[in-house]
Each structure stands twice: as C-alpha cells, then as structure tokens.
Amino acid sequence: MNTRTNTINSVAVVGGTHGNEFSGIYLLRKWQQDPQLIARDSFATQTVFANPKAFEENKRYLDCDLNRQFSFEDLNNPELANYEQSRAKAINLQIGPKGNAKTDFIIDLHNTTSNMGPTLILLQSDAFNRKMGAYVKAKMPEAVVVLEDQTSVDEHYFLSSITKQGVIVEVGPQSQSVIRQDVLDWMEEMTQHILDYVELYNSDSLPSLPASYEAFKYEETLKLPEDDNGERIGMVHRNVQDADFKPIRSGDPIFTLFDGKEICWIGDYEAYPHFINEAAYYDNNLAMSLAKKVIVEL
C-alpha cells in the first residue's frame, strides 16, 4: 500500500442521518449482513446508523436536525442534550473526535424528494475530491456532481465534518419513508464507486481521468413566496418542478402565487435549481437551491 501521509486508512459509511430517508438505512442492513460488499484491502470500513430512534418513529428527526449538530461549539456543550444533540456527541466519539478523528473519510447517505438523480455532493475542492468527482462520473455517466465547498465558511457543521474528508451521496426522487429500487440501486452503485476510488487512490492506481468535467457550484437558496407575516402565499412554478439541474434564466417564471400571479427569476447568472420543493425543507419555507454550472479541472 502507498505510504503517503494522506492515505485513507478508515472509512465510515453513514446511513439514517435522517430517519425517514430509507435507502441508506436498508443498504446498511445489507452491508452489515455481508461486510465484504464494502470491504477493500487498503482501508477498514465501518457502518454507522446515525439516527435509529427517528427511523423507529418514522420521522426525519425527533428534536432537531442531526446533520446540523456537529460544530465544535455544540459538540463540546454538555447542556445540549436532546436526542439528536446526544447522538451527535456519541457519533463524534465513535468515529471522531472532530479535529483529531480516528476515521479518515465519511460517506453520508441521503435521500431527497427532489428529482436530483444520483448526486455526489463534494464538500471540498481539493485534488482528492476533484478526482473523485471525475472518477464517479466516468464510471456512472448519469451521476451529477455538486460543489458545496465548506472550506470557505467559518465552520462546516454537517456530520461529515467529523473527519478531514467527507462526501454526501444525495439520491432522489424518493418520497420520505418509502423505498424505490432505482434510487436504492443508484445509491449503492455510487457508494461502491467511491469506495473503489479510495482504494485506487491509496495505491496510486487511478486510471486516466478526463482533464475536466461539468459540475454545479452552489450559489444560494430561495424561499417560497411569503407575506409580511411569513405565511406561504405561493409555490414552485410547474415549469421548474422536477426540473433539477435544468437552467433558468432571468425572466423565466419560477413561482406561482396562489392567486395565479407568476413570479419570475431575476438574476445576473444562468441558474440551475436543485433540491426543488424538497419536502424536508418546508418547515423553513425553502423552495430550492440555485447553482452555477462550472467546469472542474484536474
């Protein structure tokens, strides 16, 4: 095995960070019964069922969103002790601790109700992640790569921030608390490609990869139309619904108010919506994320 200092020696595959996103949970069960399916020679692999009680109660979470509880401040605050806050601390002890983690890499498995297909969300833009995106797209042409570079923010507080490297596999459309075969298969295939990539990376055996590839870089999040009291007064326009990663341009309709009036997108860039009408985001009246199309160079 390569002796480079940045070799990945341990990987955690996490499912059920949200208890009603079933694909990752059922894949974990499969892999726990047959660990060789996710085993590789150059690193150890473990599975982590992040939020079992939320799964038992068929909810996204019991008290608060588990995937927002992993800041240094929150992990080290003993007064934060509801169920998800306590789970975050337990997971941090199991595969962390954050800042000095015993685990090198996290693959966090998520479903979305949006029509995003098999999406790989890269949280860093270093060479390791750029090449991972290229490898996954080469092996899985239908895959979409989204860049949410967390190195530019004060602190990344997702579960995958426990380790120095981590990615999110986000696959949909799948309604909450159901399983779709196409979505499950996409998630399993993408996870296997990521594990293969790490194995090849460790041994300096990566195949020749394209010099560049197309991806989408997150720009902003739009809220659903609201009145002065914060009440929802409109919905995603039918032309945008289910059209994840299809471009919208300034002047294109993006929302329809309940009285029939259309609201158009007014922006200075060609926008690519995703997480369109994600059911989990309705408690915050979020309508969609917008991205710019970019070319990632290796």
PDB file of C-alpha atoms in Angstrom:
ATOM      1  CA  MET A   1       0.000   0.000   0.000  1.00  0.00           C
ATOM      2  CA  ASN A   2       1.157   3.536  -0.704  1.00  0.00           C
ATOM      3  CA  THR A   3       2.909   5.099   2.276  1.00  0.00           C
ATOM      4  CA  ARG A   4       1.850   8.679   1.521  1.00  0.00           C
ATOM      5  CA  THR A   5       0.803  10.608   4.622  1.00  0.00           C
ATOM      6  CA  ASN A   6      -2.694  11.335   3.276  1.00  0.00           C
ATOM      7  CA  THR A   7      -3.643   7.712   2.666  1.00  0.00           C
ATOM      8  CA  ILE A   8      -7.225   6.903   3.662  1.00  0.00           C
ATOM      9  CA  ASN A   9      -6.946   4.154   6.300  1.00  0.00           C
ATOM     10  CA  SER A  10     -10.513   4.094   7.621  1.00  0.00           C
ATOM     11  CA  VAL A  11     -13.908   4.871   6.104  1.00  0.00           C
ATOM     12  CA  ALA A  12     -17.301   5.239   7.784  1.00  0.00           C
ATOM     13  CA  VAL A  13     -20.416   4.716   5.664  1.00  0.00           C
ATOM     14  CA  VAL A  14     -23.271   6.515   7.437  1.00  0.00           C
ATOM     15  CA  GLY A  15     -26.966   5.942   6.829  1.00  0.00           C
ATOM     16  CA  GLY A  16     -30.085   7.214   8.534  1.00  0.00           C
ATOM     17  CA  THR A  17     -28.781  10.652   9.473  1.00  0.00           C
ATOM     18  CA  HIS A  18     -32.410  11.498   8.772  1.00  0.00           C
ATOM     19  CA  GLY A  19     -34.701   8.743   9.978  1.00  0.00           C
ATOM     20  CA  ASN A  20     -37.185   8.826   7.096  1.00  0.00           C
ATOM     21  CA  GLU A  21     -34.592   8.601   4.306  1.00  0.00           C
ATOM     22  CA  PHE A  22     -34.695   4.860   3.861  1.00  0.00           C
ATOM     23  CA  SER A  23     -32.227   3.951   1.097  1.00  0.00           C
ATOM     24  CA  GLY A  24     -29.115   4.351   3.218  1.00  0.00           C
ATOM     25  CA  ILE A  25     -30.704   2.557   6.156  1.00  0.00           C
ATOM     26  CA  TYR A  26     -31.628  -0.532   4.142  1.00  0.00           C
ATOM     27  CA  LEU A  27     -28.258  -0.557   2.397  1.00  0.00           C
ATOM     28  CA  LEU A  28     -26.554  -0.501   5.803  1.00  0.00           C
ATOM     29  CA  ARG A  29     -28.582  -3.568   6.790  1.00  0.00           C
ATOM     30  CA  LYS A  30     -27.480  -5.330   3.615  1.00  0.00           C
ATOM     31  CA  TRP A  31     -23.813  -4.475   4.138  1.00  0.00           C
ATOM     32  CA  GLN A  32     -23.894  -5.388   7.812  1.00  0.00           C
ATOM     33  CA  GLN A  33     -25.099  -8.858   6.799  1.00  0.00           C
ATOM     34  CA  ASP A  34     -22.359  -9.105   4.141  1.00  0.00           C
ATOM     35  CA  PRO A  35     -19.494  -6.744   5.123  1.00  0.00           C
ATOM     36  CA  GLN A  36     -17.326  -7.919   2.230  1.00  0.00           C
ATOM     37  CA  LEU A  37     -19.509  -5.932  -0.142  1.00  0.00           C
ATOM     38  CA  ILE A  38     -17.984  -2.689   1.135  1.00  0.00           C
ATOM     39  CA  ALA A  39     -14.595  -4.058   2.224  1.00  0.00           C
ATOM     40  CA  ARG A  40     -11.404  -3.025   0.450  1.00  0.00           C
ATOM     41  CA  ASP A  41      -7.816  -4.137   1.023  1.00  0.00           C
ATOM     42  CA  SER A  42      -6.207  -0.780   1.794  1.00  0.00           C
ATOM     43  CA  PHE A  43      -8.636   0.557   4.408  1.00  0.00           C
ATOM     44  CA  ALA A  44     -11.104  -0.529   7.080  1.00  0.00           C
ATOM     45  CA  THR A  45     -14.792   0.161   6.531  1.00  0.00           C
ATOM     46  CA  GLN A  46     -17.462   0.513   9.197  1.00  0.00           C
ATOM     47  CA  THR A  47     -21.161   1.326   9.032  1.00  0.00           C
ATOM     48  CA  VAL A  48     -22.915   3.855  11.256  1.00  0.00           C
ATOM     49  CA  PHE A  49     -26.691   4.035  11.727  1.00  0.00           C
ATOM     50  CA  ALA A  50     -26.898   7.659  12.750  1.00  0.00           C
ATOM     51  CA  ASN A  51     -30.472   8.232  13.948  1.00  0.00           C
ATOM     52  CA  PRO A  52     -32.180   4.929  14.847  1.00  0.00           C
ATOM     53  CA  LYS A  53     -34.932   6.406  17.026  1.00  0.00           C
ATOM     54  CA  ALA A  54     -36.070   8.762  14.293  1.00  0.00           C
ATOM     55  CA  PHE A  55     -36.250   5.748  11.972  1.00  0.00           C
ATOM     56  CA  GLU A  56     -38.299   3.828  14.541  1.00  0.00           C
ATOM     57  CA  GLU A  57     -40.728   6.731  14.786  1.00  0.00           C
ATOM     58  CA  ASN A  58     -40.727   7.300  11.006  1.00  0.00           C
ATOM     59  CA  LYS A  59     -39.565  10.907  11.313  1.00  0.00           C
ATOM     60  CA  ARG A  60     -36.738  12.988   9.891  1.00  0.00           C
ATOM     61  CA  TYR A  61     -35.661  13.731  13.473  1.00  0.00           C
ATOM     62  CA  LEU A  62     -37.120  13.757  16.979  1.00  0.00           C
ATOM     63  CA  ASP A  63     -35.909  17.095  18.362  1.00  0.00           C
ATOM     64  CA  CYS A  64     -33.647  18.797  15.821  1.00  0.00           C
ATOM     65  CA  ASP A  65     -31.874  18.079  12.535  1.00  0.00           C
ATOM     66  CA  LEU A  66     -28.986  15.728  13.339  1.00  0.00           C
ATOM     67  CA  ASN A  67     -26.989  16.914  10.336  1.00  0.00           C
ATOM     68  CA  ARG A  68     -26.706  20.403  11.840  1.00  0.00           C
ATOM     69  CA  GLN A  69     -25.283  19.401  15.252  1.00  0.00           C
ATOM     70  CA  PHE A  70     -21.579  18.915  14.537  1.00  0.00           C
ATOM     71  CA  SER A  71     -19.977  22.283  15.188  1.00  0.00           C
ATOM     72  CA  PHE A  72     -17.098  22.249  17.690  1.00  0.00           C
ATOM     73  CA  GLU A  73     -19.090  24.526  19.988  1.00  0.00           C
ATOM     74  CA  ASP A  74     -22.180  22.311  20.016  1.00  0.00           C
ATOM     75  CA  LEU A  75     -20.251  19.056  20.372  1.00  0.00           C
ATOM     76  CA  ASN A  76     -18.464  20.466  23.412  1.00  0.00           C
ATOM     77  CA  ASN A  77     -21.530  21.976  25.055  1.00  0.00           C
ATOM     78  CA  PRO A  78     -22.854  19.499  27.682  1.00  0.00           C
ATOM     79  CA  GLU A  79     -26.072  21.491  28.042  1.00  0.00           C
ATOM     80  CA  LEU A  80     -27.116  20.456  24.523  1.00  0.00           C
ATOM     81  CA  ALA A  81     -28.583  17.087  25.406  1.00  0.00           C
ATOM     82  CA  ASN A  82     -31.746  16.415  23.425  1.00  0.00           C
ATOM     83  CA  TYR A  83     -31.826  13.205  21.393  1.00  0.00           C
ATOM     84  CA  GLU A  84     -30.076  14.413  18.225  1.00  0.00           C
ATOM     85  CA  GLN A  85     -27.591  16.518  20.169  1.00  0.00           C
ATOM     86  CA  SER A  86     -26.736  13.477  22.257  1.00  0.00           C
ATOM     87  CA  ARG A  87     -26.474  11.291  19.141  1.00  0.00           C
ATOM     88  CA  ALA A  88     -24.100  13.808  17.584  1.00  0.00           C
ATOM     89  CA  LYS A  89     -21.828  13.565  20.612  1.00  0.00           C
ATOM     90  CA  ALA A  90     -21.979   9.757  20.568  1.00  0.00           C
ATOM     91  CA  ILE A  91     -21.195   9.579  16.837  1.00  0.00           C
ATOM     92  CA  ASN A  92     -18.360  12.042  17.347  1.00  0.00           C
ATOM     93  CA  LEU A  93     -16.881   9.736  19.971  1.00  0.00           C
ATOM     94  CA  GLN A  94     -17.392   6.671  17.776  1.00  0.00           C
ATOM     95  CA  ILE A  95     -15.721   7.896  14.588  1.00  0.00           C
ATOM     96  CA  GLY A  96     -14.123  11.178  15.687  1.00  0.00           C
ATOM     97  CA  PRO A  97     -13.434  13.198  17.631  1.00  0.00           C
ATOM     98  CA  LYS A  98     -13.730  16.128  15.268  1.00  0.00           C
ATOM     99  CA  GLY A  99     -10.336  17.734  14.746  1.00  0.00           C
ATOM    100  CA  ASN A 100      -8.460  14.542  15.625  1.00  0.00           C
ATOM    101  CA  ALA A 101     -10.643  11.821  14.173  1.00  0.00           C
ATOM    102  CA  LYS A 102      -9.715   8.160  14.204  1.00  0.00           C
ATOM    103  CA  THR A 103     -11.659   7.872  10.929  1.00  0.00           C
ATOM    104  CA  ASP A 104     -10.317   9.430   7.730  1.00  0.00           C
ATOM    105  CA  PHE A 105     -13.334   9.614   5.439  1.00  0.00           C
ATOM    106  CA  ILE A 106     -17.140   9.653   5.743  1.00  0.00           C
ATOM    107  CA  ILE A 107     -19.687   8.741   3.077  1.00  0.00           C
ATOM    108  CA  ASP A 108     -23.023  10.080   4.322  1.00  0.00           C
ATOM    109  CA  LEU A 109     -26.029   8.602   2.502  1.00  0.00           C
ATOM    110  CA  HIS A 110     -29.117  10.747   1.964  1.00  0.00           C
ATOM    111  CA  ASN A 111     -32.363  10.725   0.013  1.00  0.00           C
ATOM    112  CA  THR A 112     -34.124  13.747  -1.403  1.00  0.00           C
ATOM    113  CA  THR A 113     -37.711  14.097  -2.548  1.00  0.00           C
ATOM    114  CA  SER A 114     -36.375  16.236  -5.413  1.00  0.00           C
ATOM    115  CA  ASN A 115     -35.654  14.911  -8.892  1.00  0.00           C
ATOM    116  CA  MET A 116     -31.870  15.120  -8.493  1.00  0.00           C
ATOM    117  CA  GLY A 117     -30.974  11.612  -9.645  1.00  0.00           C
ATOM    118  CA  PRO A 118     -27.700  10.204  -8.292  1.00  0.00           C
ATOM    119  CA  THR A 119     -25.894  13.277  -6.954  1.00  0.00           C
ATOM    120  CA  LEU A 120     -22.462  13.392  -5.352  1.00  0.00           C
ATOM    121  CA  ILE A 121     -22.009  16.451  -3.129  1.00  0.00           C
ATOM    122  CA  LEU A 122     -18.351  17.375  -2.714  1.00  0.00           C
ATOM    123  CA  LEU A 123     -17.675  19.465   0.372  1.00  0.00           C
ATOM    124  CA  GLN A 124     -14.093  20.355  -0.534  1.00  0.00           C
ATOM    125  CA  SER A 125     -12.460  21.284  -3.831  1.00  0.00           C
ATOM    126  CA  ASP A 126      -9.006  19.793  -3.273  1.00  0.00           C
ATOM    127  CA  ALA A 127      -7.387  17.360  -5.711  1.00  0.00           C
ATOM    128  CA  PHE A 128      -8.705  14.295  -3.837  1.00  0.00           C
ATOM    129  CA  ASN A 129     -12.306  15.460  -4.222  1.00  0.00           C
ATOM    130  CA  ARG A 130     -11.944  16.771  -7.769  1.00  0.00           C
ATOM    131  CA  LYS A 131     -10.540  13.436  -8.911  1.00  0.00           C
ATOM    132  CA  MET A 132     -13.275  11.587  -7.022  1.00  0.00           C
ATOM    133  CA  GLY A 133     -15.906  13.503  -8.960  1.00  0.00           C
ATOM    134  CA  ALA A 134     -14.159  12.697 -12.235  1.00  0.00           C
ATOM    135  CA  TYR A 135     -13.881   9.009 -11.354  1.00  0.00           C
ATOM    136  CA  VAL A 136     -17.531   8.678 -10.303  1.00  0.00           C
ATOM    137  CA  LYS A 137     -18.757  10.446 -13.446  1.00  0.00           C
ATOM    138  CA  ALA A 138     -16.522   8.271 -15.629  1.00  0.00           C
ATOM    139  CA  LYS A 139     -17.958   5.110 -14.068  1.00  0.00           C
ATOM    140  CA  MET A 140     -21.513   6.410 -13.741  1.00  0.00           C
ATOM    141  CA  PRO A 141     -22.300   8.892 -16.540  1.00  0.00           C
ATOM    142  CA  GLU A 142     -25.727   9.712 -15.128  1.00  0.00           C
ATOM    143  CA  ALA A 143     -24.149  10.994 -11.891  1.00  0.00           C
ATOM    144  CA  VAL A 144     -24.304  14.699 -11.070  1.00  0.00           C
ATOM    145  CA  VAL A 145     -21.581  16.444  -9.083  1.00  0.00           C
ATOM    146  CA  VAL A 146     -22.470  19.404  -6.849  1.00  0.00           C
ATOM    147  CA  LEU A 147     -19.780  21.522  -5.223  1.00  0.00           C
ATOM    148  CA  GLU A 148     -20.595  22.902  -1.781  1.00  0.00           C
ATOM    149  CA  ASP A 149     -17.096  23.934  -0.786  1.00  0.00           C
ATOM    150  CA  GLN A 150     -17.158  24.180   3.000  1.00  0.00           C
ATOM    151  CA  THR A 151     -13.544  25.356   3.309  1.00  0.00           C
ATOM    152  CA  SER A 152     -14.664  28.949   2.753  1.00  0.00           C
ATOM    153  CA  VAL A 153     -17.113  29.038   5.690  1.00  0.00           C
ATOM    154  CA  ASP A 154     -16.227  29.570   9.335  1.00  0.00           C
ATOM    155  CA  GLU A 155     -17.051  26.007  10.241  1.00  0.00           C
ATOM    156  CA  HIS A 156     -18.715  23.096   8.497  1.00  0.00           C
ATOM    157  CA  TYR A 157     -21.294  21.575  10.882  1.00  0.00           C
ATOM    158  CA  PHE A 158     -22.534  18.541   8.921  1.00  0.00           C
ATOM    159  CA  LEU A 159     -21.936  15.028  10.215  1.00  0.00           C
ATOM    160  CA  SER A 160     -19.281  14.563   7.535  1.00  0.00           C
ATOM    161  CA  SER A 161     -17.246  17.375   9.119  1.00  0.00           C
ATOM    162  CA  ILE A 162     -16.106  14.978  11.862  1.00  0.00           C
ATOM    163  CA  THR A 163     -13.380  13.723   9.530  1.00  0.00           C
ATOM    164  CA  LYS A 164     -10.909  15.611   7.349  1.00  0.00           C
ATOM    165  CA  GLN A 165     -12.608  14.240   4.252  1.00  0.00           C
ATOM    166  CA  GLY A 166     -16.262  13.502   3.692  1.00  0.00           C
ATOM    167  CA  VAL A 167     -18.891  13.491   0.979  1.00  0.00           C
ATOM    168  CA  ILE A 168     -22.674  13.310   0.763  1.00  0.00           C
ATOM    169  CA  VAL A 169     -24.434  10.905  -1.583  1.00  0.00           C
ATOM    170  CA  GLU A 170     -27.819  12.517  -2.276  1.00  0.00           C
ATOM    171  CA  VAL A 171     -30.221  10.462  -4.388  1.00  0.00           C
ATOM    172  CA  GLY A 172     -33.801  11.086  -5.466  1.00  0.00           C
ATOM    173  CA  PRO A 173     -36.596  11.481  -6.156  1.00  0.00           C
ATOM    174  CA  GLN A 174     -37.816   9.368  -3.291  1.00  0.00           C
ATOM    175  CA  SER A 175     -40.690  10.228  -1.011  1.00  0.00           C
ATOM    176  CA  GLN A 176     -39.959  10.185   2.684  1.00  0.00           C
ATOM    177  CA  SER A 177     -40.398   6.813   4.371  1.00  0.00           C
ATOM    178  CA  VAL A 178     -40.535   4.748   1.171  1.00  0.00           C
ATOM    179  CA  ILE A 179     -38.007   2.788  -0.909  1.00  0.00           C
ATOM    180  CA  ARG A 180     -37.610   2.980  -4.691  1.00  0.00           C
ATOM    181  CA  GLN A 181     -35.492   0.392  -6.462  1.00  0.00           C
ATOM    182  CA  ASP A 182     -33.962   2.825  -8.957  1.00  0.00           C
ATOM    183  CA  VAL A 183     -32.940   5.192  -6.159  1.00  0.00           C
ATOM    184  CA  LEU A 184     -31.595   2.394  -3.966  1.00  0.00           C
ATOM    185  CA  ASP A 185     -29.606   0.985  -6.891  1.00  0.00           C
ATOM    186  CA  TRP A 186     -28.142   4.398  -7.741  1.00  0.00           C
ATOM    187  CA  MET A 187     -27.070   4.928  -4.133  1.00  0.00           C
ATOM    188  CA  GLU A 188     -25.445   1.509  -3.914  1.00  0.00           C
ATOM    189  CA  GLU A 189     -23.634   1.938  -7.222  1.00  0.00           C
ATOM    190  CA  MET A 190     -22.317   5.394  -6.351  1.00  0.00           C
ATOM    191  CA  THR A 191     -21.124   4.238  -2.927  1.00  0.00           C
ATOM    192  CA  GLN A 192     -19.265   1.315  -4.486  1.00  0.00           C
ATOM    193  CA  HIS A 193     -17.579   3.641  -6.992  1.00  0.00           C
ATOM    194  CA  ILE A 194     -16.479   5.948  -4.171  1.00  0.00           C
ATOM    195  CA  LEU A 195     -15.019   3.025  -2.223  1.00  0.00           C
ATOM    196  CA  ASP A 196     -13.236   1.815  -5.383  1.00  0.00           C
ATOM    197  CA  TYR A 197     -11.879   5.314  -5.918  1.00  0.00           C
ATOM    198  CA  VAL A 198     -10.399   5.423  -2.409  1.00  0.00           C
ATOM    199  CA  GLU A 199      -8.801   2.018  -2.948  1.00  0.00           C
ATOM    200  CA  LEU A 200      -7.229   3.131  -6.227  1.00  0.00           C
ATOM    201  CA  TYR A 201      -6.184   6.468  -4.743  1.00  0.00           C
ATOM    202  CA  ASN A 202      -4.428   4.733  -1.861  1.00  0.00           C
ATOM    203  CA  SER A 203      -2.413   2.538  -4.216  1.00  0.00           C
ATOM    204  CA  ASP A 204      -1.636   5.264  -6.756  1.00  0.00           C
ATOM    205  CA  SER A 205      -3.517   3.187  -9.323  1.00  0.00           C
ATOM    206  CA  LEU A 206      -6.142   5.618 -10.564  1.00  0.00           C
ATOM    207  CA  PRO A 207      -6.956   5.180 -14.242  1.00  0.00           C
ATOM    208  CA  SER A 208      -6.543   8.007 -16.697  1.00  0.00           C
ATOM    209  CA  LEU A 209      -9.291  10.531 -15.969  1.00  0.00           C
ATOM    210  CA  PRO A 210     -10.747  13.327 -18.103  1.00  0.00           C
ATOM    211  CA  ALA A 211      -8.869  16.616 -17.761  1.00  0.00           C
ATOM    212  CA  SER A 212     -12.117  18.337 -16.798  1.00  0.00           C
ATOM    213  CA  TYR A 213     -15.798  17.676 -16.191  1.00  0.00           C
ATOM    214  CA  GLU A 214     -19.050  19.534 -15.719  1.00  0.00           C
ATOM    215  CA  ALA A 215     -20.382  20.187 -12.231  1.00  0.00           C
ATOM    216  CA  PHE A 216     -22.696  22.565 -10.404  1.00  0.00           C
ATOM    217  CA  LYS A 217     -21.468  25.005  -7.769  1.00  0.00           C
ATOM    218  CA  TYR A 218     -23.980  26.025  -5.087  1.00  0.00           C
ATOM    219  CA  GLU A 219     -24.797  29.746  -5.095  1.00  0.00           C
ATOM    220  CA  GLU A 220     -27.853  30.465  -2.950  1.00  0.00           C
ATOM    221  CA  THR A 221     -31.127  29.197  -1.547  1.00  0.00           C
ATOM    222  CA  LEU A 222     -34.514  30.670  -2.440  1.00  0.00           C
ATOM    223  CA  LYS A 223     -37.509  30.780  -0.136  1.00  0.00           C
ATOM    224  CA  LEU A 224     -41.089  30.203  -1.173  1.00  0.00           C
ATOM    225  CA  PRO A 225     -43.129  33.411  -1.569  1.00  0.00           C
ATOM    226  CA  GLU A 226     -44.300  34.728   1.792  1.00  0.00           C
ATOM    227  CA  ASP A 227     -46.458  37.565   3.035  1.00  0.00           C
ATOM    228  CA  ASP A 228     -45.398  40.055   5.690  1.00  0.00           C
ATOM    229  CA  ASN A 229     -46.373  37.564   8.399  1.00  0.00           C
ATOM    230  CA  GLY A 230     -44.178  34.802   6.979  1.00  0.00           C
ATOM    231  CA  GLU A 231     -47.163  32.854   5.649  1.00  0.00           C
ATOM    232  CA  ARG A 232     -46.649  30.894   2.433  1.00  0.00           C
ATOM    233  CA  ILE A 233     -48.504  32.528  -0.483  1.00  0.00           C
ATOM    234  CA  GLY A 234     -47.155  30.623  -3.469  1.00  0.00           C
ATOM    235  CA  MET A 235     -45.498  27.503  -4.812  1.00  0.00           C
ATOM    236  CA  VAL A 236     -42.789  26.394  -7.212  1.00  0.00           C
ATOM    237  CA  HIS A 237     -43.799  27.059 -10.813  1.00  0.00           C
ATOM    238  CA  ARG A 238     -44.849  23.970 -12.759  1.00  0.00           C
ATOM    239  CA  ASN A 239     -42.127  24.626 -15.367  1.00  0.00           C
ATOM    240  CA  VAL A 240     -39.480  24.335 -12.635  1.00  0.00           C
ATOM    241  CA  GLN A 241     -40.976  21.460 -10.644  1.00  0.00           C
ATOM    242  CA  ASP A 242     -38.964  18.237 -11.143  1.00  0.00           C
ATOM    243  CA  ALA A 243     -36.534  20.066 -13.469  1.00  0.00           C
ATOM    244  CA  ASP A 244     -33.495  19.780 -11.206  1.00  0.00           C
ATOM    245  CA  PHE A 245     -30.260  20.908 -12.885  1.00  0.00           C
ATOM    246  CA  LYS A 246     -32.159  22.416 -15.833  1.00  0.00           C
ATOM    247  CA  PRO A 247     -31.276  26.075 -16.456  1.00  0.00           C
ATOM    248  CA  ILE A 248     -33.440  29.048 -15.648  1.00  0.00           C
ATOM    249  CA  ARG A 249     -32.630  32.498 -16.946  1.00  0.00           C
ATOM    250  CA  SER A 250     -33.595  35.980 -15.863  1.00  0.00           C
ATOM    251  CA  GLY A 251     -37.247  36.496 -16.747  1.00  0.00           C
ATOM    252  CA  ASP A 252     -38.233  32.834 -16.555  1.00  0.00           C
ATOM    253  CA  PRO A 253     -41.187  32.076 -14.251  1.00  0.00           C
ATOM    254  CA  ILE A 254     -40.054  30.402 -11.050  1.00  0.00           C
ATOM    255  CA  PHE A 255     -43.008  30.728  -8.624  1.00  0.00           C
ATOM    256  CA  THR A 256     -46.784  30.841  -8.959  1.00  0.00           C
ATOM    257  CA  LEU A 257     -48.775  32.640  -6.284  1.00  0.00           C
ATOM    258  CA  PHE A 258     -51.983  31.056  -5.084  1.00  0.00           C
ATOM    259  CA  ASP A 259     -53.897  33.900  -6.767  1.00  0.00           C
ATOM    260  CA  GLY A 260     -52.396  32.845 -10.109  1.00  0.00           C
ATOM    261  CA  LYS A 261     -49.757  35.551 -10.489  1.00  0.00           C
ATOM    262  CA  GLU A 262     -46.358  34.359 -11.709  1.00  0.00           C
ATOM    263  CA  ILE A 263     -43.065  35.433 -10.130  1.00  0.00           C
ATOM    264  CA  CYS A 264     -40.057  35.420 -12.440  1.00  0.00           C
ATOM    265  CA  TRP A 265     -36.423  34.749 -11.678  1.00  0.00           C
ATOM    266  CA  ILE A 266     -34.426  37.974 -11.737  1.00  0.00           C
ATOM    267  CA  GLY A 267     -30.745  37.187 -11.548  1.00  0.00           C
ATOM    268  CA  ASP A 268     -27.455  38.047 -13.192  1.00  0.00           C
ATOM    269  CA  TYR A 269     -26.464  34.440 -13.936  1.00  0.00           C
ATOM    270  CA  GLU A 270     -27.877  31.303 -15.511  1.00  0.00           C
ATOM    271  CA  ALA A 271     -29.168  29.335 -12.534  1.00  0.00           C
ATOM    272  CA  TYR A 272     -29.502  25.578 -12.112  1.00  0.00           C
ATOM    273  CA  PRO A 273     -32.112  24.722  -9.455  1.00  0.00           C
ATOM    274  CA  HIS A 274     -31.797  21.626  -7.309  1.00  0.00           C
ATOM    275  CA  PHE A 275     -33.413  20.409  -4.111  1.00  0.00           C
ATOM    276  CA  ILE A 276     -36.562  21.716  -5.801  1.00  0.00           C
ATOM    277  CA  ASN A 277     -39.538  21.510  -3.437  1.00  0.00           C
ATOM    278  CA  GLU A 278     -37.587  19.264  -1.050  1.00  0.00           C
ATOM    279  CA  ALA A 279     -40.206  18.129   1.455  1.00  0.00           C
ATOM    280  CA  ALA A 280     -37.805  18.266   4.391  1.00  0.00           C
ATOM    281  CA  TYR A 281     -37.223  21.993   3.862  1.00  0.00           C
ATOM    282  CA  TYR A 282     -40.846  23.072   4.048  1.00  0.00           C
ATOM    283  CA  ASP A 283     -40.578  23.817   7.760  1.00  0.00           C
ATOM    284  CA  ASN A 284     -38.250  26.689   6.734  1.00  0.00           C
ATOM    285  CA  ASN A 285     -40.272  27.642   3.622  1.00  0.00           C
ATOM    286  CA  LEU A 286     -37.299  26.857   1.398  1.00  0.00           C
ATOM    287  CA  ALA A 287     -38.119  26.390  -2.280  1.00  0.00           C
ATOM    288  CA  MET A 288     -34.843  25.321  -3.915  1.00  0.00           C
ATOM    289  CA  SER A 289     -31.109  25.779  -4.114  1.00  0.00           C
ATOM    290  CA  LEU A 290     -29.509  27.500  -7.087  1.00  0.00           C
ATOM    291  CA  ALA A 291     -26.163  26.643  -8.627  1.00  0.00           C
ATOM    292  CA  LYS A 292     -23.937  27.811 -11.445  1.00  0.00           C
ATOM    293  CA  LYS A 293     -22.630  25.351 -13.997  1.00  0.00           C
ATOM    294  CA  VAL A 294     -18.824  25.113 -13.715  1.00  0.00           C
ATOM    295  CA  ILE A 295     -16.001  23.161 -15.271  1.00  0.00           C
ATOM    296  CA  VAL A 296     -13.864  21.285 -12.745  1.00  0.00           C
ATOM    297  CA  GLU A 297     -10.266  20.865 -13.860  1.00  0.00           C
ATOM    298  CA  LEU A 298      -7.958  18.167 -12.517  1.00  0.00           C
TER     299      LEU A 298
END
